[in-house]
Tab-separated table of C-alpha atoms in Angstrom:
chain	number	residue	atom	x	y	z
A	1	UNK	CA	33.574	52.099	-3.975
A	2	UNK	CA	36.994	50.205	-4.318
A	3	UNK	CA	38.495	48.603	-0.988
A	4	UNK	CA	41.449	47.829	-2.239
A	5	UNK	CA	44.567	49.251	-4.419
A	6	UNK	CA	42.937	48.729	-8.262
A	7	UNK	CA	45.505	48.762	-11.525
A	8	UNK	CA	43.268	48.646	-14.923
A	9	UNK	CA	46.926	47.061	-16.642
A	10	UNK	CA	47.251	44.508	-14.010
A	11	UNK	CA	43.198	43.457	-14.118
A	12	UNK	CA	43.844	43.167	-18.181
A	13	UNK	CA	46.835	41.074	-17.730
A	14	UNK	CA	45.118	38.474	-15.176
A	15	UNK	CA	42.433	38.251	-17.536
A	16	UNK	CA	44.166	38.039	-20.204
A	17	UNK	CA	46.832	35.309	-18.736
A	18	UNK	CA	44.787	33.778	-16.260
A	19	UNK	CA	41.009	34.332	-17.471
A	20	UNK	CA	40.139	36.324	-14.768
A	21	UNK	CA	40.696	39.496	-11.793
A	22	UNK	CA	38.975	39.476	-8.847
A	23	UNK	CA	39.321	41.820	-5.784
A	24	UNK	CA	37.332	41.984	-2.323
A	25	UNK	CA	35.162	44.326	-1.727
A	26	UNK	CA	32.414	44.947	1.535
A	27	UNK	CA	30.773	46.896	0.026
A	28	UNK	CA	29.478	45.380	-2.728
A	29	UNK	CA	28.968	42.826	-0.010
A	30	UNK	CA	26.133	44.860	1.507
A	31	UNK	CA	24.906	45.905	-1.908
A	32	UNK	CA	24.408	42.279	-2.639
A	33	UNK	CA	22.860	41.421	0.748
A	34	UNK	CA	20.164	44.246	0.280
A	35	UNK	CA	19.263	42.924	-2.850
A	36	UNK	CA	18.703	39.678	-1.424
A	37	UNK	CA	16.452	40.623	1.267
A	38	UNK	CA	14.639	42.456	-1.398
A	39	UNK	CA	14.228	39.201	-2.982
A	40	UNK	CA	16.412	40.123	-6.467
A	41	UNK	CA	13.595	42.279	-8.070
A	42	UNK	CA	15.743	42.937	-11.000
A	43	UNK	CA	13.174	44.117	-13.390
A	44	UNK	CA	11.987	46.922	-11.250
A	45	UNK	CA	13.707	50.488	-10.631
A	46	UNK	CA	15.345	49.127	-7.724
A	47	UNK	CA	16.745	46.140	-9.752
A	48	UNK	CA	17.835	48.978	-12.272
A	49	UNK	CA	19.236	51.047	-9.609
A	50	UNK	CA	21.493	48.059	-8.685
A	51	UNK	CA	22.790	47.590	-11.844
A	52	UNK	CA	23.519	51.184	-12.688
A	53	UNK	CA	25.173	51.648	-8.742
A	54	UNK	CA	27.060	48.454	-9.395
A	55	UNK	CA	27.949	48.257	-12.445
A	56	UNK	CA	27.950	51.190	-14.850
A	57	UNK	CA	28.958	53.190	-11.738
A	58	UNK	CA	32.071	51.472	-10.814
A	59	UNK	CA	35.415	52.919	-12.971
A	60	UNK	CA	36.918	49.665	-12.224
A	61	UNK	CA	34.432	47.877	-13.826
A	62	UNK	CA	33.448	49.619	-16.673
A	63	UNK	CA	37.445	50.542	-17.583
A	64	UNK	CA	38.026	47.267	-18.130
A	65	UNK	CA	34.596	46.497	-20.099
A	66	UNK	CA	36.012	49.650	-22.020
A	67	UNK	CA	39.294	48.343	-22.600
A	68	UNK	CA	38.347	45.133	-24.236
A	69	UNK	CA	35.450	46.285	-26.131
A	70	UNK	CA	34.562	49.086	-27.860
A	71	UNK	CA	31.091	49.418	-26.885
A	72	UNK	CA	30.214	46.411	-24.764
A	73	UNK	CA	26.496	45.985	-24.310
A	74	UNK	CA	25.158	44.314	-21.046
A	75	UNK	CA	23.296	41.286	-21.849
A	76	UNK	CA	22.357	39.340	-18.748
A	77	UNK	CA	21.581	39.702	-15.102
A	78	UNK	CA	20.970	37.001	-12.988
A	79	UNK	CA	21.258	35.492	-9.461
A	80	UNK	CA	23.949	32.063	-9.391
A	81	UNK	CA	23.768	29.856	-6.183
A	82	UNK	CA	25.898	27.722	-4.764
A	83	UNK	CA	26.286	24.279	-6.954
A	84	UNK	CA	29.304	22.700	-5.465
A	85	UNK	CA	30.891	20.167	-7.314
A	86	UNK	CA	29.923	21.325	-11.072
A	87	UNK	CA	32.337	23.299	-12.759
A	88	UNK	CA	30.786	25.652	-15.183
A	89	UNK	CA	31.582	28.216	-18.189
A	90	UNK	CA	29.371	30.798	-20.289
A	91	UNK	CA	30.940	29.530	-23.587
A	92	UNK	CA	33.102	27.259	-25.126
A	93	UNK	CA	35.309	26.737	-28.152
A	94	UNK	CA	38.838	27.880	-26.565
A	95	UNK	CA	41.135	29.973	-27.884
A	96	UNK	CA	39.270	30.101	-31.642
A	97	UNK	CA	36.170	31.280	-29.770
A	98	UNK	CA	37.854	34.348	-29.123
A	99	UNK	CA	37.392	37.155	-26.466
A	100	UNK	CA	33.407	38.575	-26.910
A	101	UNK	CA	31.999	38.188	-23.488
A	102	UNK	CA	32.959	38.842	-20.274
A	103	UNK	CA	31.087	38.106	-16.673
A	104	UNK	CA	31.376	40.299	-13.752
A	105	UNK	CA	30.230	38.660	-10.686
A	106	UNK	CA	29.014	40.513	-7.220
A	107	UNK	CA	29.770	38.245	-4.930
A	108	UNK	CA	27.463	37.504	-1.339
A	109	UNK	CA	29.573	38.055	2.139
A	110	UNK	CA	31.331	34.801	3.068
A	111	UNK	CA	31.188	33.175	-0.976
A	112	UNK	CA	33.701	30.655	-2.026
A	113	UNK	CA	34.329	30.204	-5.916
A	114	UNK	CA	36.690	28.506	-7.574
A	115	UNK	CA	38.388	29.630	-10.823
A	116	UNK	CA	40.159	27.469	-12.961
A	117	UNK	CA	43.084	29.305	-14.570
A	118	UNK	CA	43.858	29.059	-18.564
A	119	UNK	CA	40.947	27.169	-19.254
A	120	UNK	CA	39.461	30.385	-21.161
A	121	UNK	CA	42.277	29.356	-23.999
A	122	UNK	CA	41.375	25.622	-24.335
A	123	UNK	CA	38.887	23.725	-26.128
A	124	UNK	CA	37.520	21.394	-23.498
A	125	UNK	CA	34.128	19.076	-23.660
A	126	UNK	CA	31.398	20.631	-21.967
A	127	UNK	CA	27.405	20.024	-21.862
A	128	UNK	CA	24.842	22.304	-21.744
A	129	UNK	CA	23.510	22.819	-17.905
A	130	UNK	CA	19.787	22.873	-16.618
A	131	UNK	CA	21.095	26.646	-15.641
A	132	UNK	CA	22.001	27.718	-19.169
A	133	UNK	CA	25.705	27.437	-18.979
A	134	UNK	CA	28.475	24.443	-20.235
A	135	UNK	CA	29.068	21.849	-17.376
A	136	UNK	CA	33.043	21.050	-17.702
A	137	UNK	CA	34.368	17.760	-16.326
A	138	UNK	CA	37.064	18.345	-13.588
A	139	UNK	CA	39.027	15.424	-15.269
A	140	UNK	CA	38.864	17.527	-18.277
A	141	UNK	CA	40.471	20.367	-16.970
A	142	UNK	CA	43.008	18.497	-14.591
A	143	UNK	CA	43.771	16.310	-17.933
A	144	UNK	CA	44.475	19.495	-19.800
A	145	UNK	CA	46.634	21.102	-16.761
A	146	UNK	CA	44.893	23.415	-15.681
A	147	UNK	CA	44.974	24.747	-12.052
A	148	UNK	CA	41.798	25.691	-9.763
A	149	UNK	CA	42.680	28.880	-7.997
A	150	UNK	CA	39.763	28.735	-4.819
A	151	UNK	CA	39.065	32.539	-3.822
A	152	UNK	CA	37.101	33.325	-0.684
A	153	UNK	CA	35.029	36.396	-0.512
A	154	UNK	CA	34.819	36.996	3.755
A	155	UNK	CA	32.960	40.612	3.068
A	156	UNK	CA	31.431	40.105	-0.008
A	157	UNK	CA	33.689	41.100	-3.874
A	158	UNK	CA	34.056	41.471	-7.624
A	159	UNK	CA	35.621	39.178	-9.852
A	160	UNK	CA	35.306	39.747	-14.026
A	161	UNK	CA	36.285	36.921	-16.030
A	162	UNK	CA	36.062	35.369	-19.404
A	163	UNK	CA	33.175	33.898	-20.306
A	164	UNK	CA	35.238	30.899	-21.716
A	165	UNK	CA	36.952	30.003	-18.366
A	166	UNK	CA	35.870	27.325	-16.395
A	167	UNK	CA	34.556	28.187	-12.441
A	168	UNK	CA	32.722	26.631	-9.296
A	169	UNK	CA	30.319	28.379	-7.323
A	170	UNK	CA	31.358	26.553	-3.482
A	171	UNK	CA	29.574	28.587	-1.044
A	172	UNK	CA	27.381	31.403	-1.427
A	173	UNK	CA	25.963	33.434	-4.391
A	174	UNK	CA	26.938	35.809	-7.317
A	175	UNK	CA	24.801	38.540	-9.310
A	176	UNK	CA	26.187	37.563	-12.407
A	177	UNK	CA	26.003	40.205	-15.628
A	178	UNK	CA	26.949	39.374	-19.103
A	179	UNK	CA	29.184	42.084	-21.108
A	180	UNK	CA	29.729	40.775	-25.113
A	181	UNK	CA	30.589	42.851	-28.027
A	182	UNK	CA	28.224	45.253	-30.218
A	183	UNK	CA	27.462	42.833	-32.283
A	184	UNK	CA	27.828	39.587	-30.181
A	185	UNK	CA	24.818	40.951	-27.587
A	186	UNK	CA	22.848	41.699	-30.686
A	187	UNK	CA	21.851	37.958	-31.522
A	188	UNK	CA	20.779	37.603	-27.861
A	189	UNK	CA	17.437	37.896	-26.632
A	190	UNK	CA	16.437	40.985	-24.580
A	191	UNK	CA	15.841	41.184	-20.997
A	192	UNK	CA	11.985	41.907	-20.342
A	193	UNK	CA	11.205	45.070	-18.079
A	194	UNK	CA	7.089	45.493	-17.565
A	195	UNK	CA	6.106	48.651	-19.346
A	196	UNK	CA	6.230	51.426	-17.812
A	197	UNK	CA	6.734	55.264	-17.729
A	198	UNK	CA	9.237	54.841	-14.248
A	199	UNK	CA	11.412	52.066	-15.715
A	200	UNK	CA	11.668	53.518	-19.522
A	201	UNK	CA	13.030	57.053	-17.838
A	202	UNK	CA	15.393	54.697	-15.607
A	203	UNK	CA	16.956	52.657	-19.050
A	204	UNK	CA	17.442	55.841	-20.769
A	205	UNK	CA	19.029	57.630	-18.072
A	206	UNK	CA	21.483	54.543	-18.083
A	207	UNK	CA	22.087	54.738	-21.864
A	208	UNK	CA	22.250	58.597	-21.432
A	209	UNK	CA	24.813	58.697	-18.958
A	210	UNK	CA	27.077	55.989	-20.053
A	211	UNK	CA	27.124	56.364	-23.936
A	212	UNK	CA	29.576	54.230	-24.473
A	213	UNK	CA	27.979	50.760	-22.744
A	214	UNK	CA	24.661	49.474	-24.409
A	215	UNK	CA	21.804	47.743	-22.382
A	216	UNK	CA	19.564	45.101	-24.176
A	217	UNK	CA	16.782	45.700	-22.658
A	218	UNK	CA	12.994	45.399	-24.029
A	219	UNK	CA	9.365	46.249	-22.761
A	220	UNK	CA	6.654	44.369	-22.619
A	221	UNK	CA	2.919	44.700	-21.527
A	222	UNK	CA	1.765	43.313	-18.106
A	223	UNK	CA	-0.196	40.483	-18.159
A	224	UNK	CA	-3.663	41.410	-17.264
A	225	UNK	CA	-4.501	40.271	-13.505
């Protein structure tokens, strides 16, 4: 699947250093637009399909999961839109917080994000957001000298980043996952998938196949119609 020349030591570095690696990529472009016009069904085979294709499939992705954790357990997946102006970040608490999550993003053709480098290391104020996330005051981050890098996806990309690093969503949308540690991912609550026979053989083929990535995933009756 990988468009362009991909180094696992340089994508751990930028992370690292920077707080996050990103890379273009058309077709993960077109894997995003189908699940658009398929209106995100993520908790149906297709949505599982999606993430096993785009995710647990891709060796760039999952070596560098691999490389930071042990046995990183997905956690979250969920469409971001475009919220220009409000800077955002999936945790807080700087450098202390330590390393425990990151967030791949699967970006729409023609996106524009903007990622604000060495923020994952600093303790900045933040409020919680109407979308779940910590809203970060620009001044806070300009203050604290910290540089926006702006990145425009023309065909559609990846990026994986801390979840401590602070980042704008300018044009477009992301399918945004959530990676954290074994035992991080464990005081989260599950993602709901209606019960049934099609989508329980789906999440175990996932968790047979890739042994060494967990999914937090849960069943749950249908409401009655």
């Amino acid at each position: 699947m990988a468009s362009t020349t991909f180094a696992l030591v340089d994508a751990r570095k930028s992370i690292l250093e920077d707080g996050f690696f990103s890379m273009d990529d058309s077709v993960v472009g077109e894997h995003v637009l189908e699940m658009e016009q398929k209106d995100f069904p993520f908790a149906s085979e297709y949505g599982l399909e999606f993430c096993k294709l785009n995710l647990l499939d891709d060796t760039r992705i999952r070596s560098i999961l691999e490389s930071f954790f042990p046995r990183p357990g997905l956690g979250l997946c969920l469409k971001y839109s475009n919220d220009p102006g409000h800077i955002f970040s999936f945790r807080k608490g700087g450098a202390k917080a330590g390393l425990r999550v990151l967030i791949v993003q699967l970006w729409s053709v023609g996106s524009r994000a903007g990622y604000w480098g060495g923020s994952h290391l600093l303790s900045l104020p933040a409020v919680r957001a109407a979308n779940g996330s910590w809203e970060v005051p620009s001044s806070a981050l300009k203050r604290a000298g910290c540089k926006e890098t702006e990145i425009k996806f023309e065909q559609g990309g990846l990026a994986i980043l801390d979840a401590r690093l602070a980042f704008e969503i300018k044009d477009g949308f992301t399918i945004t996952s959530a990676f954290a540690t074994e035992d991080e991912v464990k005081t989260w609550a599950k993602m709901l998938l209606p019960r049934s026979p099609e989508l329980a053989a789906k999440v175990t083929e996932m968790e047979s196949i890739y042994t060494k990535i967990g999914v937090n995933f849960a069943f749950e009756d249908p409401e009655p119609r």
